[in-house]
Short mmCIF file of C-alpha atoms and ligand atoms in Angstrom, two decimals:
data_model
loop_
_atom_site.label_atom_id
_atom_site.label_comp_id
_atom_site.label_asym_id
_atom_site.label_seq_id
_atom_site.Cartn_x
_atom_site.Cartn_y
_atom_site.Cartn_z
CA MET A 78 -3.87 -2.86 -8.76
CA SER A 79 -5.37 -5.63 -10.03
CA GLY A 80 -4.49 -9.01 -11.70
CA GLN A 81 -6.22 -10.98 -9.29
CA PHE A 82 -4.99 -14.40 -9.45
CA SER A 83 -4.93 -17.31 -6.77
CA GLY A 84 -1.74 -20.36 -6.66
CA ILE A 85 0.29 -22.40 -4.78
CA LEU A 86 3.56 -21.15 -4.33
CA LYS A 87 6.41 -22.99 -5.47
CA GLY A 88 9.34 -23.32 -3.22
CA ASN A 89 12.95 -22.88 -3.80
CA LEU A 90 14.81 -22.94 -0.46
CA PRO A 91 17.22 -25.72 1.10
CA PRO A 92 16.26 -28.95 2.50
CA THR A 93 14.94 -28.66 6.00
CA ASP A 94 12.62 -31.10 8.32
CA LYS A 95 10.39 -28.38 8.47
CA PHE A 96 7.78 -27.67 6.10
CA LEU A 97 5.82 -24.40 5.32
CA TYR A 98 2.53 -24.71 2.30
CA MET A 99 1.01 -21.50 1.12
CA GLU A 100 -1.57 -20.46 -0.82
CA SER A 101 -1.89 -16.83 -1.95
CA TYR A 102 -5.15 -15.09 -3.22
CA GLY A 103 -6.01 -11.35 -4.36
CA CYS A 104 -3.56 -8.93 -6.07
CA GLN A 105 0.27 -9.14 -6.99
CA MET A 106 1.14 -7.55 -3.38
CA ASN A 107 -0.39 -10.14 -1.50
CA PHE A 108 1.73 -12.46 -3.67
CA SER A 109 4.97 -10.22 -2.63
CA ASP A 110 3.95 -10.23 0.62
CA SER A 111 3.88 -14.28 0.68
CA GLU A 112 7.28 -14.18 0.12
CA ILE A 113 8.01 -11.96 3.05
CA VAL A 114 6.54 -14.41 5.10
CA ALA A 115 8.56 -17.17 3.79
CA SER A 116 11.97 -14.82 4.41
CA VAL A 117 10.63 -14.76 7.84
CA MET A 118 9.86 -18.88 8.02
CA ALA A 119 13.31 -19.36 6.55
CA ASP A 120 14.90 -17.88 9.33
CA LEU A 121 13.00 -19.84 11.52
CA GLY A 122 14.23 -22.86 9.81
CA TYR A 123 10.95 -23.96 7.58
CA GLY A 124 11.31 -24.59 3.94
CA VAL A 125 8.58 -24.54 1.48
CA THR A 126 6.71 -27.21 0.45
CA GLU A 127 4.09 -27.76 -2.43
CA GLU A 128 2.64 -30.99 -0.71
CA LEU A 129 -0.09 -29.97 1.64
CA GLU A 130 0.65 -33.35 3.32
CA GLN A 131 3.97 -32.52 4.03
CA ALA A 132 3.12 -29.32 5.60
CA ASP A 133 3.90 -28.76 9.54
CA VAL A 134 2.26 -24.96 9.28
CA VAL A 135 -0.32 -24.42 6.45
CA MET A 136 -0.60 -20.79 5.77
CA ILE A 137 -3.15 -19.05 3.52
CA ASN A 138 -2.93 -15.45 2.32
CA THR A 139 -6.29 -13.65 1.98
CA CYS A 140 -8.26 -11.26 -0.21
CA SER A 141 -11.40 -9.39 0.90
CA ILE A 142 -11.86 -7.40 -2.00
CA ARG A 143 -15.24 -9.35 -3.57
CA GLU A 144 -17.19 -11.48 -1.66
CA ASN A 145 -16.58 -14.50 -3.75
CA ALA A 146 -12.71 -13.87 -2.97
CA GLU A 147 -13.90 -14.35 0.91
CA GLN A 148 -16.16 -17.73 -0.32
CA LYS A 149 -12.69 -19.10 -1.75
CA VAL A 150 -10.74 -18.97 1.18
CA ARG A 151 -13.72 -20.31 3.25
CA ALA A 152 -14.04 -23.43 1.09
CA ARG A 153 -9.84 -24.03 1.58
CA LEU A 154 -10.27 -23.33 5.00
CA GLN A 155 -12.64 -26.20 5.29
CA HIS A 156 -10.66 -28.35 3.49
CA PHE A 157 -7.40 -27.57 5.60
CA ARG A 158 -9.96 -28.44 8.80
CA ALA A 159 -10.69 -31.57 7.26
CA MET A 160 -6.70 -32.51 6.95
CA LYS A 161 -6.16 -31.35 10.70
CA ARG A 162 -8.30 -33.95 11.80
CA HIS A 163 -5.79 -36.49 10.58
CA LYS A 164 -2.50 -34.48 11.52
CA PRO A 165 -3.57 -32.51 14.79
CA THR A 166 -0.10 -30.85 15.05
CA MET A 167 -0.68 -29.30 11.87
CA ILE A 168 -1.01 -25.38 12.75
CA ILE A 169 -3.50 -23.44 10.26
CA GLY A 170 -2.50 -19.62 9.88
CA VAL A 171 -5.10 -17.29 8.01
CA LEU A 172 -2.70 -14.20 6.94
CA GLY A 173 -3.37 -10.91 4.72
CA CYS A 174 -6.56 -8.95 3.77
CA MET A 175 -9.66 -10.97 5.33
CA ALA A 176 -7.20 -11.68 8.55
CA GLU A 177 -6.98 -7.76 9.01
CA ARG A 178 -10.99 -7.74 8.21
CA LEU A 179 -12.39 -10.67 10.52
CA LYS A 180 -9.87 -10.48 13.28
CA ASN A 181 -10.46 -12.92 16.28
CA LYS A 182 -13.70 -13.50 14.30
CA LEU A 183 -12.08 -16.20 12.03
CA LEU A 184 -10.95 -17.82 15.44
CA GLU A 185 -14.36 -18.16 16.88
CA GLN A 186 -16.20 -19.21 13.48
CA GLU A 187 -13.34 -21.28 11.62
CA GLN A 188 -12.51 -23.34 15.25
CA LEU A 189 -9.65 -24.99 13.56
CA VAL A 190 -7.61 -21.77 12.74
CA ASP A 191 -4.95 -21.28 15.20
CA LEU A 192 -3.20 -18.44 14.04
CA VAL A 193 -4.47 -14.57 12.32
CA VAL A 194 -1.53 -12.54 11.00
CA GLY A 195 -2.52 -9.00 9.65
CA PRO A 196 -0.68 -8.07 6.65
CA ASP A 197 1.72 -5.63 8.83
CA ALA A 198 2.46 -8.12 11.31
CA TYR A 199 4.40 -10.55 9.74
CA LYS A 200 7.51 -9.87 11.76
CA ASP A 201 5.77 -10.97 14.60
CA LEU A 202 5.48 -14.72 13.32
CA PRO A 203 8.00 -15.90 15.39
CA GLY A 204 6.50 -15.17 18.54
CA LEU A 205 3.11 -16.13 17.18
CA LEU A 206 4.18 -19.08 15.95
CA GLU A 207 5.67 -19.92 19.60
CA GLN A 208 2.28 -18.95 21.28
CA VAL A 209 0.62 -21.57 19.03
CA GLN A 210 3.25 -24.39 19.64
CA GLY A 211 2.37 -23.43 23.28
CA GLY A 212 -1.08 -24.62 22.95
CA GLN A 213 -2.80 -21.06 22.63
CA GLN A 214 -4.56 -19.32 19.41
CA ALA A 215 -2.63 -16.45 18.74
CA VAL A 216 -3.59 -13.15 16.82
CA ASN A 217 -1.86 -10.04 15.48
CA VAL A 218 -3.86 -7.63 13.53
CA LEU A 219 -2.10 -4.51 14.43
CA LEU A 220 -1.86 -2.18 11.26
CA SER A 221 1.19 0.09 11.28
CA ARG A 222 2.01 3.75 9.83
CA GLU A 223 5.51 2.75 9.05
CA GLU A 224 6.12 -0.91 8.12
CA THR A 225 7.65 -1.40 4.87
CA TYR A 226 9.34 -4.87 5.38
CA ALA A 227 11.97 -2.34 3.84
CA GLU A 228 15.23 -5.04 5.11
CA ILE A 229 13.64 -8.36 4.34
CA ALA A 230 15.07 -10.00 1.53
CA PRO A 231 12.09 -11.71 0.03
CA VAL A 232 12.24 -15.56 -0.73
CA ARG A 233 11.43 -15.68 -4.28
CA LEU A 234 8.70 -18.22 -4.66
CA GLY A 235 7.65 -20.07 -7.69
CA SER A 236 9.62 -17.83 -9.72
CA ASN A 237 10.96 -18.28 -13.48
CA GLY A 238 14.18 -16.65 -12.34
CA VAL A 239 13.38 -13.76 -14.88
CA THR A 240 10.81 -11.81 -13.75
CA ALA A 241 9.89 -10.26 -10.26
CA PHE A 242 7.76 -7.91 -7.87
CA VAL A 243 8.96 -5.35 -5.83
CA THR A 244 6.76 -3.46 -3.61
CA ILE A 245 7.75 -0.20 -2.89
CA MET A 246 4.60 1.12 -0.80
CA ARG A 247 2.22 -0.27 1.34
CA GLY A 248 -1.58 0.67 2.10
CA CYS A 249 -3.73 3.43 0.67
CA ASP A 250 -4.82 6.74 1.50
CA ASN A 251 -7.57 6.98 -0.83
CA MET A 252 -11.05 6.27 0.13
CA CYS A 253 -12.81 4.66 -3.02
CA SER A 254 -16.40 3.91 -1.37
CA PHE A 255 -16.45 0.62 -2.68
CA CYS A 256 -13.46 -0.61 -1.76
CA VAL A 257 -11.96 -2.31 1.38
CA VAL A 258 -8.56 -2.30 0.78
CA PRO A 259 -8.14 0.82 2.98
CA PHE A 260 -9.34 -0.73 6.17
CA THR A 261 -7.60 -4.21 5.30
CA ARG A 262 -3.96 -2.47 4.39
CA GLY A 263 -4.26 0.83 6.48
CA ARG A 264 -2.21 3.92 5.94
CA GLU A 265 -0.40 4.61 2.96
CA ARG A 266 3.61 4.56 3.32
CA SER A 267 6.42 4.96 0.78
CA ARG A 268 9.65 2.70 1.36
CA ASP A 269 12.81 3.95 1.31
CA PRO A 270 14.16 4.34 -2.15
CA HIS A 271 17.44 3.18 -1.54
CA SER A 272 16.23 -0.43 -0.10
CA ILE A 273 14.14 -0.62 -3.41
CA TYR A 274 17.24 0.52 -5.20
CA GLN A 275 19.29 -2.42 -3.28
CA GLU A 276 16.59 -5.07 -4.23
CA CYS A 277 16.31 -4.41 -7.52
CA ARG A 278 20.05 -4.55 -8.05
CA GLU A 279 20.18 -7.92 -6.16
CA LEU A 280 17.62 -8.82 -8.72
CA TRP A 281 19.60 -7.83 -11.58
CA ALA A 282 22.75 -9.45 -10.31
CA GLN A 283 21.34 -12.90 -9.69
CA GLY A 284 20.35 -12.71 -13.56
CA TYR A 285 16.54 -11.02 -12.98
CA LYS A 286 15.80 -9.24 -16.32
CA GLU A 287 12.27 -7.41 -15.03
CA VAL A 288 10.76 -5.92 -12.24
CA THR A 289 7.08 -4.72 -11.41
CA LEU A 290 7.42 -2.10 -8.75
CA LEU A 291 3.93 -2.68 -6.54
CA GLY A 292 1.66 -0.37 -4.77
CA GLN A 293 -2.32 0.52 -4.99
CA ASN A 294 -1.39 3.86 -5.81
CA VAL A 295 1.98 4.08 -6.75
CA ASP A 296 1.48 7.67 -8.53
CA SER A 297 1.63 9.07 -4.72
CA TYR A 298 4.65 7.28 -3.83
CA ARG A 299 6.58 10.07 -1.67
CA TRP A 300 9.71 9.75 -0.11
CA GLN A 301 11.35 12.42 2.37
CA ALA A 302 14.52 11.40 4.34
CA PRO A 303 13.87 11.16 8.13
CA ALA A 304 14.59 14.26 9.99
CA GLY A 305 18.20 13.85 11.25
CA GLU A 306 20.01 11.93 8.27
CA THR A 307 20.43 15.56 6.40
CA LYS A 308 22.04 17.51 8.85
CA GLY A 309 19.72 20.26 9.34
CA GLU A 310 18.84 20.86 5.69
CA GLU A 311 15.24 19.65 4.50
CA SER A 312 16.13 16.78 2.24
CA PRO A 313 14.16 16.84 -1.14
CA THR A 314 11.06 14.80 -1.47
CA PHE A 315 11.63 11.77 -3.92
CA LEU A 316 8.69 11.02 -6.14
CA PHE A 317 7.40 8.20 -8.40
CA ALA A 318 8.68 9.80 -11.49
CA ASP A 319 12.32 9.88 -9.61
CA LEU A 320 11.93 6.54 -8.72
CA LEU A 321 11.30 5.59 -11.86
CA ALA A 322 14.41 7.20 -13.18
CA TYR A 323 16.60 5.51 -10.23
CA ILE A 324 15.79 1.97 -10.87
CA ALA A 325 15.94 2.34 -14.78
CA SER A 326 19.60 3.44 -14.10
CA ILE A 327 20.48 0.24 -13.01
CA SER A 328 20.68 -1.09 -16.37
CA PRO A 329 19.41 -0.27 -19.74
CA ASP A 330 18.77 -4.14 -20.11
CA LEU A 331 16.53 -4.63 -16.73
CA ARG A 332 13.34 -3.90 -17.53
CA VAL A 333 10.83 -1.69 -15.43
CA ARG A 334 7.28 -2.10 -15.14
CA PHE A 335 4.63 -0.73 -12.13
CA SER A 336 1.46 -0.89 -11.08
CA THR A 337 -1.29 0.81 -10.49
CA SER A 338 -1.38 3.97 -11.80
CA HIS A 339 -4.74 6.15 -10.30
CA PRO A 340 -6.05 8.69 -12.66
CA LYS A 341 -5.86 11.63 -10.96
CA ASP A 342 -2.47 11.41 -9.51
CA ILE A 343 -0.39 10.16 -12.67
CA THR A 344 1.32 13.36 -13.72
CA ASP A 345 3.07 14.14 -17.14
CA GLU A 346 6.46 14.15 -15.14
CA VAL A 347 6.12 9.93 -14.93
CA LEU A 348 5.05 10.02 -18.74
CA HIS A 349 8.04 12.18 -19.72
CA THR A 350 10.36 10.19 -17.48
CA MET A 351 8.68 6.64 -19.05
CA ALA A 352 9.25 8.42 -22.61
CA ARG A 353 13.11 9.02 -21.51
CA HIS A 354 13.62 5.48 -20.81
CA ASP A 355 13.42 2.44 -23.29
CA ASN A 356 13.51 -0.05 -20.05
CA LEU A 357 10.45 1.61 -18.85
CA CYS A 358 7.82 -0.25 -20.15
CA LYS A 359 5.03 1.07 -22.14
CA ASN A 360 2.19 0.03 -20.30
CA ILE A 361 -0.32 1.82 -18.50
CA HIS A 362 -2.48 0.19 -16.02
CA LEU A 363 -5.25 2.88 -15.46
CA PRO A 364 -8.28 1.79 -13.59
CA VAL A 365 -11.14 3.87 -14.74
CA GLN A 366 -13.94 2.09 -12.85
CA SER A 367 -16.59 3.61 -14.77
CA GLY A 368 -17.30 5.90 -17.74
CA SER A 369 -20.16 7.62 -15.74
CA SER A 370 -18.98 11.08 -14.09
CA LYS A 371 -21.98 10.25 -11.84
CA VAL A 372 -21.07 7.43 -10.75
CA LEU A 373 -17.36 8.21 -10.26
CA THR A 374 -18.47 10.81 -8.08
CA ARG A 375 -20.41 8.28 -5.83
CA MET A 376 -17.33 5.79 -5.99
CA ASN A 377 -15.24 8.77 -4.52
CA ARG A 378 -12.98 8.20 -7.12
CA THR A 379 -11.85 11.54 -7.08
CA TYR A 380 -11.87 12.48 -10.81
CA ASP A 381 -14.51 12.72 -13.70
CA ARG A 382 -14.65 11.32 -17.16
CA PRO A 383 -13.23 14.49 -18.84
CA TRP A 384 -10.15 14.46 -16.29
CA TYR A 385 -9.67 10.35 -17.56
CA LEU A 386 -9.72 10.94 -20.91
CA GLU A 387 -7.46 14.15 -20.79
CA ARG A 388 -5.02 11.67 -18.96
CA VAL A 389 -5.25 9.04 -21.73
CA GLU A 390 -4.69 11.95 -24.18
CA ALA A 391 -1.75 12.85 -22.41
CA ILE A 392 -0.37 9.18 -22.70
CA ARG A 393 -1.09 9.06 -26.57
CA ARG A 394 0.63 12.34 -26.85
CA ILE A 395 3.88 11.88 -24.74
CA LEU A 396 3.64 8.06 -25.36
CA PRO A 397 2.35 6.91 -28.80
CA ASP A 398 3.24 3.26 -28.32
CA CYS A 399 1.80 2.89 -24.66
CA ALA A 400 -0.52 0.05 -24.02
CA ILE A 401 -3.19 0.98 -21.72
CA THR A 402 -5.11 -1.24 -19.30
CA THR A 403 -7.84 -0.53 -16.87
CA ASP A 404 -10.45 -1.90 -14.38
CA ILE A 405 -14.11 -1.68 -14.34
CA ILE A 406 -16.57 -2.01 -12.08
CA VAL A 407 -20.71 -2.77 -13.21
CA GLY A 408 -23.44 -2.44 -11.21
CA PHE A 409 -22.08 0.04 -8.55
CA CYS A 410 -25.03 1.47 -6.31
CA GLY A 411 -27.69 3.64 -8.37
CA GLU A 412 -26.11 2.88 -11.91
CA THR A 413 -28.48 3.56 -14.63
CA GLU A 414 -29.00 2.56 -18.10
CA GLU A 415 -27.26 5.35 -19.07
CA ASP A 416 -24.47 5.34 -17.24
CA HIS A 417 -23.77 1.90 -17.96
CA ARG A 418 -23.70 3.30 -21.84
CA GLU A 419 -21.11 6.07 -20.76
CA THR A 420 -19.15 3.20 -19.37
CA LEU A 421 -19.40 1.49 -22.94
CA SER A 422 -18.83 4.71 -24.98
CA LEU A 423 -15.53 5.37 -22.74
CA MET A 424 -14.58 2.40 -23.36
CA LYS A 425 -14.97 2.63 -27.26
CA LEU A 426 -13.27 6.06 -27.11
CA VAL A 427 -9.98 4.79 -25.23
CA ARG A 428 -10.03 0.55 -26.51
CA PHE A 429 -8.24 -0.85 -23.80
CA ASP A 430 -5.50 -3.21 -24.70
CA SER A 431 -7.13 -5.28 -21.79
CA ALA A 432 -9.33 -4.86 -18.73
CA TYR A 433 -10.21 -6.77 -15.57
CA MET A 434 -14.04 -6.21 -15.17
CA PHE A 435 -16.09 -7.31 -12.36
CA ALA A 436 -19.71 -7.07 -10.88
CA TYR A 437 -19.89 -4.72 -8.22
CA SER A 438 -19.82 -6.48 -4.41
CA GLU A 439 -20.31 -4.75 -1.18
CA ARG A 440 -17.85 -4.51 1.21
CA PRO A 441 -18.87 -4.38 4.47
CA GLY A 442 -17.65 -1.66 6.61
CA THR A 443 -16.86 0.21 3.32
CA LEU A 444 -18.30 3.93 2.57
CA ALA A 445 -20.72 2.38 0.03
CA ALA A 446 -22.56 0.03 2.11
CA ARG A 447 -23.02 2.54 4.54
CA LYS A 448 -24.22 5.19 2.32
CA TYR A 449 -25.51 3.65 -0.84
CA PRO A 450 -28.22 0.73 -0.96
CA ASP A 451 -26.77 -2.09 -3.35
CA ASP A 452 -29.59 -1.46 -5.64
CA VAL A 453 -28.78 -3.11 -9.12
CA PRO A 454 -30.19 -6.63 -9.24
CA GLU A 455 -27.97 -9.31 -9.98
CA GLU A 456 -29.03 -10.14 -13.48
CA ILE A 457 -28.62 -7.08 -14.49
CA LYS A 458 -25.30 -6.87 -13.18
CA LYS A 459 -24.52 -10.20 -15.08
CA ARG A 460 -25.52 -8.61 -18.28
CA ARG A 461 -24.06 -5.61 -17.96
CA LEU A 462 -20.88 -7.13 -17.24
CA ALA A 463 -21.32 -9.66 -20.37
CA GLU A 464 -21.81 -6.72 -22.45
CA VAL A 465 -18.46 -4.66 -20.97
CA MET A 466 -16.78 -8.01 -21.75
CA ALA A 467 -17.97 -8.60 -25.09
CA LEU A 468 -16.75 -4.99 -25.98
CA GLN A 469 -13.44 -5.61 -24.56
CA ASP A 470 -13.12 -8.75 -26.38
CA GLN A 471 -13.38 -7.03 -29.44
CA HIS A 472 -11.13 -4.02 -28.50
CA SER A 473 -8.65 -6.73 -27.05
CA VAL A 474 -8.66 -8.34 -30.59
CA GLU A 475 -8.08 -5.47 -32.53
CA ARG A 476 -5.35 -3.84 -30.22
CA ASN A 477 -3.97 -7.29 -30.64
CA GLN A 478 -4.02 -7.13 -34.53
CA GLU A 479 -2.32 -3.55 -34.41
CA GLU A 480 0.69 -5.52 -32.76
CA GLU A 481 0.85 -7.89 -36.33
CA CYS A 482 3.69 -7.31 -39.03
CA LYS A 483 5.75 -5.71 -36.36
CA VAL A 484 9.01 -6.45 -34.80
CA HIS A 485 8.61 -6.93 -30.61
CA SER A 486 11.61 -7.05 -28.66
CA VAL A 487 10.51 -10.06 -26.29
CA LEU A 488 12.10 -10.92 -22.70
CA ILE A 489 11.96 -14.84 -23.20
CA GLU A 490 10.04 -15.80 -19.76
CA GLY A 491 10.27 -19.75 -20.78
CA LYS A 492 8.72 -22.26 -22.37
CA SER A 493 4.66 -21.83 -23.80
CA LYS A 494 2.17 -23.16 -21.30
CA ARG A 495 0.19 -24.62 -24.00
CA SER A 496 3.08 -26.30 -25.57
CA ASP A 497 6.73 -27.20 -24.73
CA GLN A 498 7.40 -26.71 -28.44
CA ASP A 499 7.09 -23.27 -27.89
CA TRP A 500 8.50 -20.49 -25.89
CA CYS A 501 7.03 -17.52 -24.87
CA GLY A 502 7.83 -13.62 -22.97
CA ARG A 503 6.32 -10.40 -23.30
CA ASN A 504 6.92 -7.18 -25.06
CA SER A 505 7.19 -3.83 -23.75
CA ARG A 506 3.75 -3.68 -23.95
CA ASN A 507 3.15 -6.47 -21.79
CA LYS A 508 1.62 -8.60 -23.93
CA MET A 509 2.31 -12.59 -24.51
CA VAL A 510 4.29 -13.31 -27.35
CA VAL A 511 4.90 -17.24 -28.29
CA PHE A 512 6.95 -18.27 -31.05
CA PRO A 513 8.30 -21.76 -32.06
CA GLY A 514 11.28 -23.11 -30.02
CA LYS A 515 12.77 -24.61 -33.26
CA ASP A 516 13.32 -21.39 -34.48
CA VAL A 517 15.37 -20.74 -31.32
CA GLU A 518 17.74 -23.84 -31.90
CA LEU A 519 18.04 -22.68 -35.80
CA ALA A 520 19.05 -19.02 -34.81
CA ARG A 521 21.53 -20.52 -32.72
CA ASP A 522 22.72 -22.92 -35.31
CA PHE A 523 22.52 -20.93 -38.33
CA ILE A 524 23.44 -17.45 -37.15
CA GLY A 525 25.20 -18.26 -34.43
CA ALA A 526 22.93 -15.80 -32.61
CA LYS A 527 23.13 -14.47 -29.05
CA ASP A 528 22.27 -17.10 -26.13
CA LEU A 529 18.61 -17.32 -26.69
CA SER A 530 17.19 -18.82 -23.12
CA PRO A 531 14.89 -17.57 -20.61
CA GLY A 532 16.15 -13.91 -19.72
CA SER A 533 17.41 -13.21 -22.80
CA TYR A 534 15.68 -10.72 -25.40
CA VAL A 535 14.69 -11.67 -28.88
CA ASP A 536 13.30 -9.73 -31.74
CA VAL A 537 10.11 -11.58 -32.85
CA THR A 538 7.56 -10.83 -35.85
CA VAL A 539 4.57 -10.98 -34.90
CA HIS A 540 2.24 -12.67 -37.77
CA ARG A 541 -0.94 -13.60 -35.66
CA SER A 542 -3.08 -12.72 -32.73
CA THR A 543 -5.82 -14.04 -30.59
CA LYS A 544 -7.58 -11.44 -27.94
CA ALA A 545 -5.03 -12.50 -25.66
CA THR A 546 -1.67 -13.74 -27.37
CA LEU A 547 0.88 -12.90 -30.20
CA MET A 548 2.29 -15.45 -32.29
CA GLY A 549 5.38 -14.93 -34.56
CA GLN A 550 8.64 -15.96 -35.64
CA VAL A 551 12.16 -14.71 -34.18
CA VAL A 552 13.66 -12.62 -36.56
CA GLU A 553 16.52 -13.86 -37.34
CA PHE A 554 15.02 -17.39 -38.48
CA ASP A 555 12.41 -15.36 -40.82
CA ALA A 556 15.70 -13.78 -42.66
CA VAL A 557 17.34 -17.19 -42.72
CA GLN A 558 13.76 -18.60 -44.30
CA ALA A 559 14.10 -15.61 -46.84
N1 SAH B 741 -5.95 0.35 -6.12
C1 SAH B 741 -6.34 -0.07 -7.20
C2 SAH B 741 -7.19 -0.92 -7.25
C3 SAH B 741 -7.29 -2.09 -6.08
S1 SAH B 741 -7.96 -3.76 -6.44
C4 SAH B 741 -6.95 1.08 -7.88
O1 SAH B 741 -7.34 2.06 -7.32
O2 SAH B 741 -7.39 0.72 -9.41
C5 SAH B 741 -8.56 -4.26 -7.86
C6 SAH B 741 -9.80 -3.72 -8.83
O3 SAH B 741 -10.94 -4.57 -7.89
C7 SAH B 741 -10.53 -2.42 -8.55
O4 SAH B 741 -9.81 -1.55 -9.39
C8 SAH B 741 -11.60 -2.21 -8.84
O5 SAH B 741 -12.07 -2.40 -10.07
C9 SAH B 741 -11.95 -3.88 -8.08
N2 SAH B 741 -12.92 -3.76 -6.96
C10 SAH B 741 -12.19 -3.25 -5.92
N3 SAH B 741 -13.65 -3.25 -4.77
C11 SAH B 741 -14.34 -3.82 -5.45
C12 SAH B 741 -15.93 -4.07 -5.28
N4 SAH B 741 -16.56 -4.15 -3.66
N5 SAH B 741 -16.73 -4.94 -5.61
C13 SAH B 741 -16.11 -4.88 -7.14
N6 SAH B 741 -14.93 -5.03 -7.71
C14 SAH B 741 -14.28 -4.16 -6.80
FE1 SF4 B 742 -9.20 0.87 -3.06
FE2 SF4 B 742 -9.45 3.29 -4.53
FE3 SF4 B 742 -7.45 2.81 -2.50
FE4 SF4 B 742 -7.65 1.25 -4.89
S1 SF4 B 742 -7.45 3.81 -4.75
S2 SF4 B 742 -7.11 0.94 -3.34
S3 SF4 B 742 -9.58 0.99 -5.32
S4 SF4 B 742 -9.58 2.73 -1.80
FE1 F3S B 743 -4.90 -6.93 -2.77
FE2 F3S B 743 -7.63 -8.16 -1.96
FE3 F3S B 743 -6.01 -7.11 0.02
S1 F3S B 743 -6.83 -7.22 -4.11
S2 F3S B 743 -4.99 -5.48 -1.09
S3 F3S B 743 -5.20 -8.84 -1.30
S4 F3S B 743 -8.40 -7.28 -0.44
#
């Protein structure tokens, strides 16, 4: 899954006199894990603070996906180390993928780290903290084949009260040769569908209107009740399409999204299920990585260019209105100019709605690091990345222009980041739509329109767009003006 971002988590916990400060880096799954950690820490009496100075415990939930992700974390650790000189009682913990990758090395190298906890060990935090408070350093980086944190109710951090992430599986059993995730997150395991349903229902009851189901490869979601629960008979297998239909049934007004789909695993059954339910949002994140079959083989992606294009064709056939987004790596080991041109040509065939694009960064211990030299020079990686980005910009602009002059059902998330005169929300295709707040007021006054506030749906006619945003007006207000 992609959507790499970093941020400080804003707290919404009751007042307390012990404070946790958390920063999260990497993918949405890491942010979702931070909400599990906040929940475990809340049980220990810790509130969440946004002020580093106020913190008794500082935790940094880390990402190892590319070298620069780790560099960012190292810089933050230096900063925390400087703070700790003034406040020696402050506990510093490293969580997540970098903790898992570097293990004890973090304690040895970053002298003032007290705590190192891998992604499957968060339930052990109470014991580990006790150990640290007793004057020792503490580490737990054991990976598990079962842990899904199914029974922990996450504390929603930095939430807009409208959209939430729900983890449905952990780990990854694919062995893409460039990728560190199987090493940092361990074996793939799916979470009990009933606990997923329960969590989503509770979110719905609390007023949330959109859930995003998260996993590294959601299409390989697979659940079979453990033996013993079904009195002798083999229980039926519950697959991703079943899970989508199950969660969609909570309410037609609950939007359901998911990420990330894998081209080798996404089935027509999933696409047909999406077609049957309006509230299954019409956006598929389908990372292609490269347009060259030769490169895809070396990447160990287990599909080739024709296979990927066939899957795109199936999406277009079954879900003609569906946006497709992707991830692309340039400059992977042995990538020639011709391979690169194949990536550009595949982009032109698909015309992705948007993409995350990266220069290959060798990760220690991965298959590629052991097997293939990282032989594309930095300047060439940079140039290829710029070409891929420029082409994607053009496609994003065109795709967004296609959204103009149409009416979009927008789930209002809140005020626009750019101006508090404007409101924003997303359409089903996950595109941000901005519209003037005065429309909302006027629509309310003139037509007695339904409650237009965060969490409500509004129809917006899109008049203009940029590569990242659609801009429009509330339909009722368009009508009033006419
Ligand atoms: N599970 C998702 C990917 C998760 S990582 C999937 O299979 O698509 C998010 C993205 O980071 C990947 O899709 C890939 O494009 C990029 N990425 C992963 N490892 C990388 C590396 N070593 N160098 C550069 N980009 C990388
Ligand atoms: Fe990494 Fe591949 Fe798993 Fe995605 S599917 S997390 S890229 S190994
Ligand atoms: Fe996510 Fe980064 Fe780990 S992308 S799974 S936090 S290596």
